[in-house]
Each structure stands twice: as C-alpha cells, then as structure tokens.
DNA sequence: TTTAAATACTACTTTAAGGTAGAAATTAAA
DNA sequence: TTTAATTTCTACCTTAAAGTAGTATTTAAA
C-alpha cells in the first residue's frame, strides 16, 4: 500500500526541477546529491522522464535537464500514470475479477470514497501548486 | 499503490470463513477452489493466519480451519497490520526521512486527509460488517 | 491396524522492482 | 583539436514477493 520508489523519486525530481526553473539547467550529479537518489538509478529515471516528455535534456558539456512544459500543466496524477502506478487503481481493491455493482467485493463500498479522494488529490496537485521544501530521502 | 497479493488473499479468506461459520470447518482444497487462490500458496497463508491467531486449525482427517475469535473483533486493519502492509503508512508518502510539520514534503498536506480516511475505513470495517458476496479472484 | 484426508514444514523456482557497472555518444570549453 | 563534463545505452546484479514441489505429520474412518 505505497508508491514505488521509482514514482516517489520521479515526483521529487520533477518538483525540485520545477521549483528551480530559474537556474536553467539541472545536472544528474547535483540532482543525485541534493535529492539523495543513487546516481545510476537517477539517470535511468531521467531518461524515462525525457522519453515520457516531462523533461528536456541537453547533452554534452554544460548540458542538463529542464522541464519540457509548464509546471502548471504537470499533475502528480500525470506522473503516476506515466509510471503505471495507477493501472489497477480503478479496479477492485481486492483484485476480484468479477467485482461490480451487482456482485460487490467485500470492500467495494468502503473503498469507493477514499479512492475518489486520492485520485482527485493527485489530479489537482500540479508541480506549480506544490509548496513543500523537503526534497531529500 | 495497491495491496500485496498476500494481503488481498488473507482478507478474502477470512471474510469467506466468517460468512460461513455455520459450516464449522473449511478445508484448504475447497477454499482454494472457491476463492481461486493457488492451493500451495493458500496453505502457506493459512499457516500464517494460524500463527497470527486469526484462525484455529484442526489437523488430520476431517480437519480444517475456523475463526479463532469473533468476526466482530477482526478488522481489516488488524489483518493488514499482521501482514506488515501498513508499516510505512504513517510515514511520508514520498519516503522523505526528514518530512515533518516544520519541513514538509511536497505532498505532506495533500496526503493527510486521504490517509486518515483510508485508515479509519480499514479500522471500522470488521469481518462482521462485511456485506459483499464475491470472494473469487 | 491400515488407509485416506487433512494440515505443516522445508526448500526451491520465477518474476519484477530496485539498483549497479562500464562504456558510448555528445558538446562546449580550453 | 583535445579534453572534460555531460547524457544515453546495454547489460548485469540483488532483493523480496509470488508461487510451486515434495514430504512429513496428524487423525478419524474404514
């Protein structure tokens, strides 16, 4: 019942870059140190973020990363979906294949409200809205 | 962002047994077929449920399983805790070690309400209260 | 007393996530 | 033009969850 490390890292990376857009480019070495994410794992995630078009990369000396689009257009839900974190989120919480309103699973009604609230929260929270300060592990 | 298979199975197994307490004993072969859980995996989980004192087992021919205590005293939260599903649930959703009210993580405030709601729901939902019908995969 | 039906135990295999290593490719500075 | 700082690619290693296999143990029925 928690997010994958990859998703947690991705959210923290994007948030940090969004909050420091003035600095123009961020590089992997610094991101790794500041966010306390293993360098090699971070670069793997950065490549994902580039491929998924959250991030633009500039290669070579003096290169680095920056947001590919405005922070206000990137929600936490977008990030989680890109990393397939919520693929089964709308399905039965107990994994029942046959769970539907006619034949409800045993947590069907109870789970409905929390699920809606979580999804709304992820959808409404954009990188722009984020106001926290802590980006470390 | 979902429960482990083991937890899902455990909830469904205990719910099914609770709803069929009149039948006295349930055996692994039938549970496996009705709940569509691999037999060998189910027996492993049953042993856990016995050790964690949710279930009493009677060994030997005509043996089987039954609840170790009243369905009204077993909440979904109890089950999830027994399988360590929520060990990090009260911690930072992004895994930040230094997240606290003074130095909030970027989802700190947003996550507070959904988290509370989920935990309350799990705590309030006992095997007795469950009214669903579907126990299959 | 033998047998069959049941749980319990030990150990293994499979799969996916998390993480690491090394080298290639790119590009601006020196 | 060379070098150093950067991203990218390919491949591998590690760990934990999920699932499987075989056998031992227990106990009531036959």
Short mmCIF file of C-alpha atoms (C1' of nucleotides) in Angstrom, two decimals:
data_model
loop_
_atom_site.label_atom_id
_atom_site.label_comp_id
_atom_site.label_asym_id
_atom_site.label_seq_id
_atom_site.Cartn_x
_atom_site.Cartn_y
_atom_site.Cartn_z
CA UNK A 1 0.00 0.00 0.00
CA UNK A 2 2.57 2.54 -1.07
CA UNK A 3 4.09 4.15 -4.13
CA UNK A 4 7.02 2.50 -5.90
CA UNK A 5 10.45 4.01 -5.31
CA UNK A 6 10.58 4.99 -8.95
CA UNK A 7 7.36 7.02 -8.66
CA UNK A 8 8.44 8.64 -5.40
CA UNK A 9 11.75 9.63 -6.96
CA UNK A 10 10.09 10.90 -10.14
CA UNK A 11 7.74 13.17 -8.19
CA UNK A 12 10.56 14.55 -6.08
CA UNK A 13 12.82 15.10 -9.08
CA UNK A 14 10.20 16.92 -11.10
CA UNK A 15 9.14 19.00 -8.12
CA UNK A 16 12.70 20.05 -7.43
CA UNK A 17 13.33 20.99 -11.04
CA UNK A 18 10.04 22.91 -11.15
CA UNK A 19 10.99 24.91 -8.06
CA UNK A 20 14.38 25.80 -9.53
CA UNK A 21 13.49 26.64 -13.08
CA UNK A 22 15.33 29.96 -12.84
CA UNK A 23 18.61 28.04 -12.56
CA UNK A 24 18.02 26.97 -16.14
CA UNK A 25 19.63 23.50 -16.19
CA UNK A 26 19.99 20.82 -13.56
CA UNK A 27 22.53 18.06 -14.00
CA UNK A 28 22.32 14.47 -12.85
CA UNK A 29 25.25 14.63 -10.46
CA UNK A 30 23.77 17.51 -8.47
CA UNK A 31 20.26 16.13 -8.53
CA UNK A 32 21.59 12.84 -7.22
CA UNK A 33 23.39 14.54 -4.34
CA UNK A 34 20.67 17.01 -3.40
CA UNK A 35 17.78 14.55 -3.65
CA UNK A 36 19.81 11.67 -2.22
CA UNK A 37 18.92 9.30 -5.03
CA UNK A 38 21.57 6.81 -6.27
CA UNK A 39 23.23 8.41 -9.30
CA UNK A 40 22.85 5.48 -11.66
CA UNK A 41 19.25 4.94 -10.71
CA UNK A 42 18.51 8.63 -11.09
CA UNK A 43 19.94 8.78 -14.60
CA UNK A 44 17.78 5.83 -15.56
CA UNK A 45 14.69 7.65 -14.30
CA UNK A 46 15.78 10.88 -16.04
CA UNK A 47 15.89 9.04 -19.36
CA UNK A 48 12.36 7.84 -18.66
CA UNK A 49 11.22 11.37 -17.85
CA UNK A 50 12.75 12.57 -21.13
CA UNK A 51 11.07 9.80 -23.12
CA UNK A 52 7.76 10.48 -21.41
CA UNK A 53 8.18 14.17 -22.33
CA UNK A 54 8.17 15.66 -18.86
CA UNK A 55 11.77 16.73 -19.25
CA UNK A 56 14.02 18.14 -21.97
CA UNK A 57 17.65 17.09 -21.88
CA UNK A 58 20.65 18.90 -23.28
CA UNK A 59 23.55 16.54 -23.84
CA UNK A 60 27.24 17.22 -23.66
CA UNK A 61 29.32 19.56 -21.56
CA UNK A 62 27.23 22.23 -19.82
CA UNK A 63 24.20 20.07 -20.55
CA UNK A 64 21.48 19.06 -18.15
CA UNK A 65 17.76 18.87 -17.68
CA UNK A 66 14.79 21.23 -17.57
CA UNK A 67 11.00 20.91 -17.67
CA UNK A 68 9.58 20.16 -21.10
CA UNK A 69 6.38 22.05 -20.28
CA UNK A 70 4.93 24.44 -17.75
CA UNK A 71 4.78 23.26 -14.13
CA UNK A 72 1.11 24.17 -14.02
CA UNK A 73 0.34 21.54 -16.64
CA UNK A 74 2.03 18.63 -14.85
CA UNK A 75 -0.03 16.93 -12.14
CA UNK A 76 1.08 14.20 -9.78
CA UNK A 77 -1.57 12.05 -11.45
CA UNK A 78 0.19 12.55 -14.81
CA UNK A 79 3.46 11.40 -13.28
CA UNK A 80 1.95 8.35 -11.59
CA UNK A 81 0.14 7.35 -14.77
CA UNK A 82 3.34 7.67 -16.79
CA UNK A 83 5.00 5.18 -14.45
CA UNK A 84 1.99 2.84 -14.48
CA UNK A 85 1.47 3.34 -10.78
CA UNK A 86 -2.30 3.50 -11.03
CA UNK A 87 -3.07 0.96 -13.74
CA UNK A 88 -5.24 -1.09 -11.38
CA UNK A 89 -6.42 1.77 -9.22
CA UNK A 90 -9.93 1.85 -10.64
CA UNK A 91 -10.30 -1.88 -10.32
CA UNK A 92 -11.27 -3.93 -7.27
CA UNK A 93 -9.04 -3.25 -4.29
CA UNK A 94 -9.02 -6.99 -3.51
CA UNK A 95 -8.22 -7.96 -7.09
CA UNK A 96 -11.57 -9.63 -7.74
CA UNK A 97 -12.13 -10.06 -11.47
CA UNK A 98 -15.88 -10.22 -11.07
CA UNK A 99 -16.35 -7.26 -8.76
CA UNK A 100 -19.04 -4.88 -9.97
CA UNK A 101 -22.06 -3.05 -8.52
CA UNK A 102 -24.21 -6.18 -8.94
CA UNK A 103 -21.70 -8.51 -7.33
CA UNK A 104 -19.67 -6.37 -5.00
CA UNK A 105 -16.40 -7.37 -3.43
CA UNK A 106 -16.25 -7.23 0.33
CA UNK A 107 -14.59 -3.81 0.41
CA UNK A 108 -16.39 -2.37 -2.60
CA UNK A 109 -18.49 0.30 -0.90
CA UNK A 110 -15.94 1.11 1.78
CA UNK A 111 -13.14 1.76 -0.70
CA UNK A 112 -15.16 3.98 -3.04
CA UNK A 113 -14.82 7.23 -1.10
CA UNK A 114 -11.11 7.04 -0.22
CA UNK A 115 -10.28 6.06 -3.79
CA UNK A 116 -12.12 9.06 -5.23
CA UNK A 117 -10.48 11.39 -2.77
CA UNK A 118 -6.98 10.11 -3.55
CA UNK A 119 -7.41 10.37 -7.28
CA UNK A 120 -8.82 13.90 -7.00
CA UNK A 121 -5.93 14.93 -4.83
CA UNK A 122 -3.35 13.57 -7.28
CA UNK A 123 -5.16 15.23 -10.19
CA UNK A 124 -5.42 18.62 -8.50
CA UNK A 125 -1.85 18.71 -7.28
CA UNK A 126 0.32 20.19 -10.01
CA UNK A 127 4.00 20.93 -9.78
CA UNK A 128 3.10 24.61 -9.67
CA UNK A 129 0.89 24.19 -6.61
CA UNK A 130 3.43 22.34 -4.57
CA UNK A 131 4.69 24.36 -1.65
CA UNK A 132 6.82 21.99 0.40
CA UNK A 133 10.51 22.39 0.98
CA UNK A 134 11.93 18.96 1.53
CA UNK A 135 13.33 17.04 -1.43
CA UNK A 136 15.68 14.66 0.33
CA UNK A 137 15.27 10.97 1.08
CA UNK B 1 -0.22 1.87 -4.85
CA UNK B 2 -2.04 -1.34 -4.06
CA UNK B 3 -2.24 -4.14 -1.53
CA UNK B 4 0.05 -7.17 -1.82
CA UNK B 5 -1.48 -10.37 -3.15
CA UNK B 6 -0.91 -11.96 0.23
CA UNK B 7 -2.97 -9.26 1.98
CA UNK B 8 -5.73 -9.38 -0.61
CA UNK B 9 -5.93 -13.14 -0.27
CA UNK B 10 -5.89 -13.01 3.52
CA UNK B 11 -8.79 -10.57 3.62
CA UNK B 12 -10.83 -12.65 1.21
CA UNK B 13 -10.08 -15.90 3.01
CA UNK B 14 -11.02 -14.55 6.43
CA UNK B 15 -14.15 -12.89 5.07
CA UNK B 16 -15.28 -16.10 3.44
CA UNK B 17 -14.70 -18.15 6.55
CA UNK B 18 -16.51 -15.53 8.64
CA UNK B 19 -19.56 -15.65 6.38
CA UNK B 20 -19.68 -19.43 6.57
CA UNK B 21 -19.05 -20.04 10.22
CA UNK B 22 -22.14 -22.25 10.46
CA UNK B 23 -20.39 -24.81 8.24
CA UNK B 24 -18.00 -25.34 11.15
CA UNK B 25 -14.77 -26.22 9.31
CA UNK B 26 -13.36 -25.12 5.97
CA UNK B 27 -10.59 -27.09 4.32
CA UNK B 28 -7.75 -25.83 2.14
CA UNK B 29 -8.77 -27.69 -1.00
CA UNK B 30 -12.24 -26.17 -1.05
CA UNK B 31 -11.05 -22.70 -0.07
CA UNK B 32 -8.53 -22.84 -2.88
CA UNK B 33 -11.18 -23.77 -5.44
CA UNK B 34 -13.89 -21.39 -4.26
CA UNK B 35 -11.63 -18.40 -3.75
CA UNK B 36 -9.49 -19.21 -6.79
CA UNK B 37 -6.22 -18.97 -4.90
CA UNK B 38 -3.37 -21.39 -5.80
CA UNK B 39 -3.58 -24.29 -3.35
CA UNK B 40 0.03 -24.25 -2.24
CA UNK B 41 0.04 -20.51 -1.79
CA UNK B 42 -3.21 -20.65 0.14
CA UNK B 43 -1.89 -23.24 2.58
CA UNK B 44 1.13 -21.07 3.19
CA UNK B 45 -1.13 -18.12 4.01
CA UNK B 46 -3.36 -20.32 6.21
CA UNK B 47 -0.34 -21.28 8.29
CA UNK B 48 0.39 -17.58 8.71
CA UNK B 49 -3.21 -16.91 9.73
CA UNK B 50 -2.96 -19.69 12.32
CA UNK B 51 0.33 -18.38 13.69
CA UNK B 52 -1.06 -14.85 13.82
CA UNK B 53 -4.06 -16.24 15.73
CA UNK B 54 -6.82 -15.25 13.35
CA UNK B 55 -7.55 -18.89 12.60
CA UNK B 56 -7.68 -22.18 14.51
CA UNK B 57 -6.66 -25.28 12.60
CA UNK B 58 -7.66 -28.87 13.25
CA UNK B 59 -5.19 -31.29 11.71
CA UNK B 60 -5.78 -34.76 10.36
CA UNK B 61 -8.71 -36.35 8.58
CA UNK B 62 -11.91 -34.27 8.88
CA UNK B 63 -9.74 -31.37 9.91
CA UNK B 64 -9.87 -27.82 8.63
CA UNK B 65 -9.97 -24.19 9.63
CA UNK B 66 -12.26 -21.87 11.57
CA UNK B 67 -12.04 -18.39 13.05
CA UNK B 68 -10.02 -18.18 16.26
CA UNK B 69 -12.15 -15.28 17.53
CA UNK B 70 -15.38 -13.49 16.83
CA UNK B 71 -15.75 -11.85 13.41
CA UNK B 72 -16.73 -8.61 15.11
CA UNK B 73 -13.29 -8.36 16.72
CA UNK B 74 -11.29 -8.73 13.47
CA UNK B 75 -10.87 -5.57 11.41
CA UNK B 76 -9.29 -5.23 8.00
CA UNK B 77 -6.72 -3.02 9.71
CA UNK B 78 -5.80 -5.92 12.03
CA UNK B 79 -5.26 -8.15 9.02
CA UNK B 80 -3.19 -5.62 7.11
CA UNK B 81 -1.06 -4.92 10.15
CA UNK B 82 -0.45 -8.63 10.69
CA UNK B 83 0.96 -8.85 7.18
CA UNK B 84 3.02 -5.66 7.58
CA UNK B 85 1.08 -3.98 4.84
CA UNK B 86 0.93 -0.63 6.59
CA UNK B 87 4.31 -0.40 8.29
CA UNK B 88 5.17 2.80 6.43
CA UNK B 89 1.66 4.12 6.08
CA UNK B 90 2.05 6.82 8.72
CA UNK B 91 5.33 7.97 7.27
CA UNK B 92 5.95 10.35 4.39
CA UNK B 93 4.20 9.24 1.20
CA UNK B 94 7.31 10.19 -0.79
CA UNK B 95 9.66 8.36 1.55
CA UNK B 96 11.36 11.50 2.84
CA UNK B 97 13.23 10.77 6.05
CA UNK B 98 13.11 14.37 7.16
CA UNK B 99 9.47 15.08 6.44
CA UNK B 100 7.71 16.67 9.39
CA UNK B 101 5.37 19.60 10.04
CA UNK B 102 8.33 22.01 10.14
CA UNK B 103 9.88 20.73 6.93
CA UNK B 104 7.04 19.30 4.92
CA UNK B 105 7.45 17.04 1.93
CA UNK B 106 5.80 18.22 -1.23
CA UNK B 107 2.68 16.11 -0.76
CA UNK B 108 2.52 16.42 3.01
CA UNK B 109 -0.67 18.45 3.37
CA UNK B 110 -2.42 16.92 0.39
CA UNK B 111 -1.94 13.36 1.60
CA UNK B 112 -3.09 13.94 5.18
CA UNK B 113 -6.83 13.74 4.58
CA UNK B 114 -6.91 10.69 2.28
CA UNK B 115 -4.56 8.84 4.60
CA UNK B 116 -6.77 9.44 7.62
CA UNK B 117 -9.86 8.37 5.72
CA UNK B 118 -8.27 5.14 4.50
CA UNK B 119 -7.04 4.14 7.92
CA UNK B 120 -10.41 4.87 9.53
CA UNK B 121 -12.14 2.82 6.89
CA UNK B 122 -9.83 -0.15 7.45
CA UNK B 123 -10.25 0.14 11.21
CA UNK B 124 -14.04 0.35 11.10
CA UNK B 125 -14.51 -2.49 8.67
CA UNK B 126 -14.71 -5.73 10.63
CA UNK B 127 -15.39 -9.17 9.22
CA UNK B 128 -18.82 -8.97 10.78
CA UNK B 129 -19.73 -5.79 8.94
CA UNK B 130 -18.80 -7.06 5.56
CA UNK B 131 -21.79 -7.50 3.29
CA UNK B 132 -20.36 -8.28 -0.13
CA UNK B 133 -20.82 -11.55 -1.96
CA UNK B 134 -17.85 -12.00 -4.21
CA UNK B 135 -14.85 -13.95 -2.96
CA UNK B 136 -13.31 -15.05 -6.21
CA UNK B 137 -10.24 -13.74 -7.98
"C1'" DT C 1 -4.34 -51.56 12.06
"C1'" DT C 2 -4.32 -49.68 7.73
"C1'" DT C 3 -5.56 -46.01 4.81
"C1'" DA C 4 -7.06 -41.67 3.26
"C1'" DA C 5 -7.76 -36.90 4.13
"C1'" DA C 6 -6.23 -33.31 6.06
"C1'" DT C 7 -2.57 -29.55 7.91
"C1'" DA C 8 2.54 -28.27 8.44
"C1'" DC C 9 7.26 -27.98 7.12
"C1'" DT C 10 11.36 -27.27 4.18
"C1'" DA C 11 13.18 -25.94 0.18
"C1'" DC C 12 13.13 -24.48 -4.32
"C1'" DT C 13 11.84 -21.58 -8.72
"C1'" DT C 14 10.04 -17.49 -11.00
"C1'" DT C 15 9.21 -12.74 -11.67
"C1'" DA C 16 9.56 -7.86 -11.24
"C1'" DA C 17 11.48 -3.96 -8.86
"C1'" DG C 18 15.45 -1.79 -7.41
"C1'" DG C 19 19.93 -0.85 -8.17
"C1'" DT C 20 24.88 -1.04 -10.26
"C1'" DA C 21 28.72 -1.04 -13.86
"C1'" DG C 22 31.01 0.23 -17.85
"C1'" DA C 23 31.35 2.27 -21.95
"C1'" DA C 24 29.41 5.06 -25.91
"C1'" DA C 25 27.84 9.43 -27.64
"C1'" DT C 26 27.53 14.37 -27.43
"C1'" DT C 27 29.15 19.02 -26.95
"C1'" DA C 28 31.29 23.19 -25.07
"C1'" DA C 29 35.47 24.86 -23.05
"C1'" DA C 30 40.33 25.05 -23.00
"C1'" DT D 1 41.92 19.64 -31.73
"C1'" DT D 2 41.91 17.72 -27.40
"C1'" DT D 3 39.71 17.19 -23.13
"C1'" DA D 4 36.34 17.10 -19.67
"C1'" DA D 5 31.61 17.23 -18.41
"C1'" DT D 6 27.68 15.73 -19.50
"C1'" DT D 7 23.55 12.41 -21.10
"C1'" DT D 8 22.46 7.72 -23.02
"C1'" DC D 9 22.74 2.85 -23.86
"C1'" DT D 10 23.33 -2.03 -22.79
"C1'" DA D 11 23.94 -5.31 -19.70
"C1'" DC D 12 24.22 -7.13 -15.45
"C1'" DC D 13 23.44 -7.96 -10.19
"C1'" DT D 14 20.43 -8.07 -5.88
"C1'" DT D 15 16.36 -8.48 -3.30
"C1'" DA D 16 11.74 -9.53 -1.99
"C1'" DA D 17 7.25 -11.17 -3.35
"C1'" DA D 18 4.80 -14.72 -5.51
"C1'" DG D 19 4.24 -19.19 -6.42
"C1'" DT D 20 5.49 -24.42 -6.69
"C1'" DA D 21 7.06 -29.16 -5.20
"C1'" DG D 22 7.71 -32.83 -2.22
"C1'" DT D 23 7.41 -34.82 2.01
"C1'" DA D 24 6.32 -35.25 6.93
"C1'" DT D 25 2.84 -35.25 10.38
"C1'" DT D 26 -1.67 -35.84 12.32
"C1'" DT D 27 -6.08 -38.07 12.96
"C1'" DA D 28 -10.55 -40.16 12.01
"C1'" DA D 29 -12.82 -43.52 9.16
"C1'" DA D 30 -12.89 -47.97 7.24
#
